[in-house]
Amino acid sequence: MKKILPAALAAAAVVSGVSAAGAADRAPVAWGPCPADVAKPGLQCSTLEVPLDYRHPDGRKITVALSRLASANPAQRRGVLLVNQGGPGLNGLDFPVALVDAGLPQRVRDTYDVIGFDPRGVGHSTPVTCDMTPKQTAESVSPPFPYRAADVTKAAEAAKTVARQCLTSKTASMLPFVTTANTARDMDGIRTALGEPKLSYYGDSYGTYLGAVYTSLYPGRSDRIVLDSNLRPEGYDVEALRSQALGFETRFPDFAKLAAANPAQYSLGATPAAVRAKYFELAERLDRAPAQGYDGTTFRTITAGFLRADAALPALAKLWHELDVNEPAFPPAGAGADSDNFAASYLAVVCGDSRWPEAVGTYQRNVAVDRVRYPMYGPYAANIRPCAFWPAPAEPRVRITDDGPANVLMLQNLRDPATPMPGALRLRAAFGDRARLVTADQGGHVAYLNGANECGNNAVSDYLTTGKRPPHDAFCRA
């Protein structure tokens, strides 16, 4: 099918090498109270104007919202640590506080002012919208599970409608510029506005790709770069999405073992094989007859989400049991969402960063192949999204290479369901001697402060506070 390409978007282009320094070469950042929905003790907020289009730094401006948890030890303060929790499309103003709540060591807090931000297009920054209904908002990022080629065709029509709405909405003129490369340029604008010669960074999930792009565009302005739960060097493209099916299959045995060890409590089966069979039984039953807001697609995506943390596995087993007896205690999280900003900004980035296949038949073949390779999650991850009907990227993808200082530390769980190990290994290879990879023998998505592996946690904290990385890639035993 032909892509939708309004004339207003057709001429958009950005040049990778444009400096962000001029964007923020103004008065220092003025910190003040945070918006009520993110206000936390000790957290300060501000805003920064940046160019919408870095080819024209004196043209139209948009706003990026910033937050700061200041170091309480000025004598030990090294600089700023910019943090991003991935997505794309997730808010970030309260992420510094979330890291502290998760156990960010005091020595790291003393070493840096921890800086959060809502990326361009997101939340309290100048936001984008696609004017989606709640149903479109959910299905634009989580289309219904496809059983047959006809299901992909039906999903394509819905995806095409969403793409058209995005590309004709009141914020359509922003879409070509809500990309990872431009967010990285905004990050350098933040660095300049804060008066810092270099920027340290912690990013997880999609935030690893954002960090990789930043340190590739600005290697000389990068200080200590930590990438946790790593995307492949091409970023969040169609193959990265498909790889979540492998991640699901790799991680699921951890959950099946837990559930099978407690058959009296959960009634999901006394062996991991029985728990796996229960997954297919519940998913297919909910596809036929949804229960209190849970259909088969919701069941699959909630399971994938809960697999991201060991601490969530007992709650997942409890939910499965409730669904098995048709008595879920709560509706699915996110029901009744009144904003499409997450979905719109997510699509802007993943569709605008790379070219996705256009032909519906390609997705039909991918679904058929992945149904055999990864039956638990493969067809869902391979299904068509609005990116199939998006304009071509406005600039070439930033190439991740070994050019630059040896200042990247990568942390990766061995059984990551969302950004599985093969992608991390490919990013490690692209960085060459710039990076060291620490692999933790544990499951889940996001390793730092999110799991019990002290070896992995200490590797990150030590690097951020002392600058010392392992001399070689390292493996942290369970």
XYZ file of C-alpha atoms in Angstrom:
478
model
C 0.000 0.000 0.000
C 1.139 3.522 -0.728
C 2.464 5.509 2.203
C 0.662 8.649 3.341
C 2.915 11.637 2.735
C 1.341 15.064 3.219
C 3.084 17.886 1.397
C 3.792 19.610 4.707
C 6.036 16.693 5.695
C 7.626 15.825 2.393
C 10.400 18.413 2.534
C 11.479 17.705 6.104
C 15.124 16.759 6.513
C 17.762 17.114 9.211
C 21.542 16.905 8.925
C 23.204 14.584 11.447
C 26.223 16.733 12.169
C 24.408 19.896 13.253
C 25.572 21.127 16.648
C 23.054 21.708 19.401
C 25.191 24.265 21.167
C 23.482 27.285 19.646
C 20.090 26.030 20.743
C 20.762 26.631 24.403
C 23.480 29.294 24.338
C 21.344 31.598 26.453
C 20.731 32.426 30.099
C 21.401 29.656 32.651
C 18.604 27.264 33.507
C 16.296 28.680 36.189
C 15.156 25.889 38.491
C 11.816 26.029 40.276
C 8.866 23.883 41.398
C 7.832 20.897 39.303
C 4.379 20.351 37.793
C 1.980 18.917 40.341
C 1.842 15.469 38.753
C 5.611 14.966 39.105
C 6.368 17.077 42.194
C 8.632 15.161 44.586
C 10.739 16.269 47.565
C 14.049 17.671 46.376
C 13.097 17.614 42.693
C 13.346 20.904 40.796
C 12.105 21.586 37.286
C 12.648 23.975 34.420
C 12.196 24.229 30.667
C 14.519 24.799 27.742
C 13.744 26.058 24.278
C 15.323 24.065 21.449
C 14.968 24.242 17.665
C 12.298 22.056 16.150
C 14.579 21.656 13.117
C 18.307 21.784 13.819
C 18.985 22.782 10.215
C 17.333 26.087 11.130
C 18.399 26.840 14.723
C 16.837 30.293 14.636
C 13.504 28.998 13.343
C 10.561 27.519 15.206
C 11.243 26.531 18.812
C 9.744 23.815 20.978
C 10.069 23.220 24.706
C 11.890 20.443 26.537
C 10.989 20.010 30.220
C 13.865 19.270 32.636
C 14.196 18.131 36.242
C 17.070 18.016 38.709
C 17.977 16.212 41.888
C 20.982 18.247 42.953
C 24.022 16.673 44.573
C 24.050 17.252 48.319
C 27.837 17.095 48.377
C 29.307 19.923 46.262
C 32.837 18.897 47.140
C 32.290 15.478 45.577
C 30.113 16.620 42.665
C 31.620 15.660 39.309
C 28.966 17.036 36.962
C 25.550 16.007 35.667
C 24.102 12.573 35.003
C 21.318 12.755 32.431
C 18.920 9.821 32.732
C 16.329 8.308 30.395
C 14.018 5.352 31.085
C 13.346 4.433 27.492
C 10.032 3.913 25.806
C 10.152 5.780 23.527
C 7.291 8.010 24.607
C 7.760 7.729 28.377
C 7.869 10.775 30.625
C 11.161 11.351 32.384
C 10.811 14.262 34.800
C 10.343 11.990 37.816
C 12.857 9.352 36.704
C 15.647 10.719 38.961
C 13.378 10.140 41.979
C 12.396 6.697 40.679
C 16.076 5.749 40.552
C 16.560 6.928 44.123
C 13.497 4.970 45.237
C 14.964 1.902 43.505
C 18.161 2.240 45.535
C 20.486 4.594 43.637
C 23.510 4.637 45.949
C 24.286 7.815 47.859
C 27.771 7.870 46.370
C 26.241 8.215 42.904
C 23.832 10.901 44.105
C 26.738 12.815 45.630
C 28.771 12.584 42.434
C 26.146 14.127 40.141
C 23.210 16.366 39.766
C 20.778 13.787 38.351
C 18.907 15.349 35.425
C 15.641 13.993 34.052
C 13.729 15.229 31.047
C 10.602 14.642 29.029
C 11.942 14.049 25.512
C 10.658 16.230 22.705
C 7.065 15.410 21.897
C 6.414 13.879 25.332
C 4.496 14.979 28.410
C 5.463 18.407 29.726
C 7.681 19.054 26.731
C 5.887 20.279 23.613
C 3.650 17.230 23.091
C 2.456 15.478 19.957
C -0.946 13.932 19.377
C -2.632 11.759 16.794
C -6.186 12.520 17.990
C -6.707 8.836 18.710
C -9.638 7.271 20.499
C -8.788 5.120 23.546
C -9.232 2.000 21.404
C -6.898 3.373 18.715
C -4.412 4.432 21.380
C -4.193 0.863 22.681
C -4.214 -0.897 19.315
C -1.724 1.446 17.627
C 1.045 -0.041 19.781
C -0.643 -3.387 20.592
C -2.671 -4.611 17.612
C -4.871 -7.669 18.139
C -3.134 -11.033 18.035
C -3.231 -12.363 14.456
C -4.219 -15.960 13.777
C -4.645 -15.694 10.007
C -3.428 -13.563 7.119
C -6.845 -11.887 7.136
C -6.174 -10.670 10.687
C -3.068 -8.872 9.449
C -5.062 -7.303 6.633
C -7.627 -6.041 9.147
C -4.888 -4.667 11.396
C -3.380 -2.912 8.377
C -6.553 -0.927 7.786
C -6.608 0.225 11.410
C -2.887 1.058 11.273
C -3.348 3.056 8.077
C -6.122 5.095 9.690
C -3.947 5.891 12.706
C -1.044 6.898 10.476
C -3.325 9.236 8.533
C -4.550 10.813 11.770
C -0.997 11.317 13.012
C 0.110 12.862 9.746
C -2.843 15.256 9.581
C -3.163 16.145 13.285
C -2.516 19.614 14.698
C 1.035 18.515 15.614
C 1.788 16.811 12.272
C 4.454 19.393 11.411
C 6.492 18.197 14.418
C 6.537 14.525 13.493
C 9.546 14.473 11.138
C 11.616 16.013 13.932
C 10.544 13.824 16.877
C 13.371 11.353 16.376
C 16.168 9.827 18.378
C 18.822 11.926 16.639
C 17.006 15.171 17.436
C 16.429 14.095 21.043
C 20.186 13.464 21.254
C 20.744 16.995 19.932
C 18.393 18.276 22.626
C 20.522 16.429 25.181
C 23.565 18.350 24.021
C 21.523 21.531 24.294
C 20.759 20.585 27.899
C 24.467 20.062 28.533
C 25.254 23.507 27.125
C 22.457 25.199 29.089
C 23.740 23.627 32.309
C 27.234 24.929 31.603
C 28.813 21.472 31.583
C 31.755 20.622 29.298
C 30.688 16.954 29.187
C 27.622 14.864 29.872
C 27.396 11.591 31.779
C 24.402 9.428 30.967
C 22.370 6.468 32.188
C 19.708 5.056 29.879
C 17.802 1.798 29.879
C 15.819 -0.040 27.209
C 15.201 2.347 24.274
C 17.311 4.783 26.305
C 20.336 2.668 25.367
C 19.842 3.533 21.713
C 19.365 7.198 22.600
C 22.622 7.125 24.569
C 24.430 5.294 21.783
C 23.279 7.921 19.289
C 24.297 10.778 21.590
C 27.802 9.454 22.192
C 28.160 8.758 18.449
C 27.111 12.286 17.482
C 29.083 13.922 20.299
C 31.904 11.596 21.348
C 34.037 14.443 22.671
C 31.227 15.729 24.877
C 30.452 12.326 26.413
C 31.768 11.553 29.863
C 30.633 8.286 31.485
C 27.979 6.510 29.405
C 25.975 3.624 30.900
C 23.584 1.630 28.697
C 21.346 -0.899 30.460
C 19.232 -3.522 28.612
C 20.439 -2.814 25.153
C 18.761 -2.421 21.799
C 20.540 -3.453 18.631
C 22.661 -0.738 16.914
C 19.865 -0.040 14.424
C 17.562 1.033 17.262
C 13.887 0.269 17.685
C 13.083 -0.922 14.180
C 10.877 -3.725 12.857
C 13.462 -6.382 13.699
C 13.902 -5.078 17.236
C 10.168 -5.444 17.757
C 10.169 -8.964 16.324
C 13.065 -9.909 18.610
C 10.791 -9.528 21.637
C 9.317 -12.892 20.664
C 12.710 -14.508 21.245
C 13.035 -12.575 24.500
C 9.659 -13.831 25.692
C 10.563 -17.467 24.984
C 13.951 -17.050 26.688
C 12.513 -15.474 29.812
C 9.293 -17.477 30.208
C 10.932 -20.578 31.796
C 11.805 -18.462 34.864
C 8.105 -17.766 35.406
C 7.030 -21.317 34.568
C 9.460 -22.678 37.150
C 8.069 -20.371 39.848
C 4.433 -21.171 39.042
C 5.056 -24.928 38.828
C 6.812 -24.885 42.195
C 3.558 -23.666 43.797
C 0.782 -25.718 42.168
C -1.499 -25.585 45.207
C -1.273 -21.804 45.384
C -1.661 -20.968 41.685
C -3.247 -24.089 40.107
C -1.430 -23.457 36.835
C 0.266 -26.838 36.545
C 2.823 -28.871 38.436
C 5.522 -28.716 35.734
C 6.941 -25.902 33.586
C 5.508 -27.672 30.525
C 2.050 -27.583 32.079
C 2.388 -23.869 32.842
C 3.391 -23.236 29.249
C 0.338 -25.167 28.055
C -1.826 -23.059 30.390
C -0.532 -19.934 28.649
C -1.897 -21.072 25.302
C -5.140 -22.241 26.881
C -5.787 -18.892 28.599
C -4.755 -16.790 25.607
C -7.004 -18.673 23.197
C -9.912 -18.690 25.643
C -9.655 -14.923 26.136
C -9.406 -14.399 22.394
C -12.776 -16.151 22.070
C -14.440 -14.672 25.147
C -12.801 -11.650 26.839
C -13.277 -11.401 30.622
C -13.699 -8.045 32.376
C -11.421 -6.122 30.049
C -8.937 -8.902 29.395
C -8.775 -10.294 25.876
C -6.065 -12.545 24.481
C -3.915 -9.657 23.300
C -4.120 -7.932 26.671
C -3.253 -11.207 28.395
C -0.179 -11.674 26.216
C 1.078 -8.109 26.596
C 0.489 -8.016 30.358
C 2.347 -11.301 30.686
C 5.223 -9.837 28.665
C 5.239 -6.777 30.915
C 5.254 -8.750 34.163
C 8.084 -10.940 32.867
C 10.288 -7.858 33.006
C 10.861 -8.094 36.769
C 11.379 -11.035 39.112
C 9.407 -9.182 41.782
C 6.341 -9.182 39.511
C 6.288 -12.918 38.803
C 4.160 -13.921 41.828
C 1.601 -11.249 40.918
C 1.546 -12.583 37.368
C 0.873 -16.118 38.594
C -1.944 -14.772 40.792
C -3.479 -12.922 37.826
C -3.299 -16.053 35.672
C -5.137 -17.980 38.375
C -7.819 -15.297 38.618
C -8.277 -15.342 34.855
C -8.376 -19.127 34.853
C -11.351 -19.078 37.231
C -12.839 -16.049 35.439
C -12.510 -13.772 38.471
C -9.873 -11.073 37.762
C -9.652 -8.771 40.780
C -8.797 -5.641 38.768
C -9.293 -4.413 35.199
C -6.202 -4.179 33.005
C -3.865 -1.320 33.884
C -4.243 1.603 31.534
C -7.942 1.105 30.897
C -9.645 4.454 30.374
C -6.497 6.379 29.376
C -7.474 9.905 28.369
C -4.402 10.860 26.339
C -2.751 9.471 23.250
C 0.541 11.243 23.916
C 2.514 8.111 24.764
C 1.291 6.267 21.677
C 1.741 9.305 19.410
C 5.291 10.042 20.570
C 6.186 6.343 20.495
C 5.053 6.132 16.882
C 6.809 9.360 15.953
C 10.138 7.931 17.081
C 9.937 4.302 15.999
C 8.361 5.161 12.650
C 10.533 8.214 12.047
C 13.868 6.629 12.932
C 13.861 3.861 10.329
C 12.055 2.570 7.285
C 9.530 -0.198 7.980
C 8.260 -2.641 5.358
C 5.341 -1.237 3.385
C 3.720 -4.380 1.959
C 1.024 -6.056 4.048
C 2.213 -9.371 2.617
C 5.585 -8.909 4.326
C 3.899 -8.797 7.708
C 1.697 -11.750 6.834
C 4.812 -13.787 6.029
C 6.577 -12.596 9.190
C 3.581 -13.584 11.302
C 3.513 -17.037 9.718
C 7.247 -17.560 10.215
C 7.280 -16.339 13.813
C 4.228 -18.426 14.688
C 6.492 -21.435 14.114
C 9.690 -19.981 15.590
C 8.207 -18.299 18.659
C 4.576 -19.397 19.084
C 4.031 -17.718 22.442
C 4.575 -14.136 21.288
C 5.895 -14.225 17.743
C 2.708 -13.468 15.774
C 1.905 -10.495 18.026
C 5.386 -8.968 17.716
C 5.448 -9.488 13.936
C 2.063 -7.891 13.246
C 1.737 -4.677 11.235
C 1.932 -1.231 12.883
C 1.232 2.312 11.630
C 4.918 2.603 10.706
C 4.102 0.701 7.511
C 2.268 3.821 6.298
C 4.717 6.456 7.556
C 6.865 8.754 5.418
C 10.464 7.716 4.906
C 12.858 8.892 7.650
C 13.858 12.523 7.324
C 17.568 11.794 7.746
C 19.926 8.822 7.571
C 20.159 6.669 10.667
C 23.098 7.554 12.937
C 25.737 4.863 12.579
C 27.089 3.427 15.828
C 30.829 2.793 15.455
C 34.021 2.488 17.490
C 34.974 6.117 16.807
C 35.370 7.924 20.111
C 36.674 7.481 23.648
C 36.482 4.180 25.527
C 33.774 5.422 27.885
C 30.732 3.154 27.389
C 29.628 0.548 29.943
C 26.864 -1.819 28.844
C 24.861 -3.895 31.330
C 22.623 -6.724 30.131
C 20.517 -9.431 31.732
C 21.083 -12.823 30.174
C 17.323 -13.483 29.870
C 15.893 -10.105 28.944
C 12.387 -10.399 27.459
C 12.231 -6.970 25.798
C 15.783 -6.377 24.537
C 17.211 -9.879 24.260
C 20.885 -10.744 24.374
C 21.601 -11.016 20.617
C 20.820 -7.324 20.109
C 23.120 -6.343 22.961
C 25.935 -8.386 21.461
C 25.484 -6.623 18.138
C 25.629 -3.202 19.809
C 28.733 -4.303 21.716
C 30.377 -5.323 18.435
C 29.458 -1.997 16.817
C 31.095 -0.035 19.646
C 34.283 -2.076 19.495
C 36.797 -1.047 22.146
C 34.679 1.937 23.138
C 32.514 -0.393 25.248
C 32.660 -3.056 27.905
C 29.726 -5.443 28.357
C 28.748 -6.797 31.781
C 26.254 -9.665 31.504
C 24.189 -10.624 34.562
C 22.944 -14.205 34.879
C 19.374 -13.211 35.669
C 16.079 -12.598 33.926
C 14.066 -9.446 33.483
C 14.276 -6.138 31.707
C 16.469 -3.370 33.176
C 19.290 -4.820 35.215
C 20.562 -1.887 37.308
C 18.731 -1.654 40.648
C 15.992 -3.915 39.286
C 17.439 -7.296 40.163
C 19.391 -9.090 42.864
C 22.687 -9.328 40.969
C 25.028 -7.173 43.067
C 27.906 -7.763 40.672
C 26.025 -6.000 37.884
C 24.730 -3.224 40.144
C 28.196 -2.565 41.537
C 29.755 -2.439 38.070
C 27.494 0.489 37.172
C 27.819 2.336 40.477
C 31.595 1.906 40.482
C 31.924 3.222 36.949
C 29.719 6.245 37.569
C 31.604 7.189 40.740
C 35.209 6.206 39.920
C 35.355 5.940 36.133
C 36.756 2.421 36.378
C 35.314 -0.182 33.996
C 36.134 -3.875 33.874
C 39.271 -4.392 31.767
C 37.360 -6.914 29.649
C 33.770 -7.945 29.144
C 32.531 -9.601 32.323
C 29.964 -12.188 33.372
C 28.162 -11.864 36.704
C 27.010 -15.213 38.050
C 23.527 -15.582 39.502
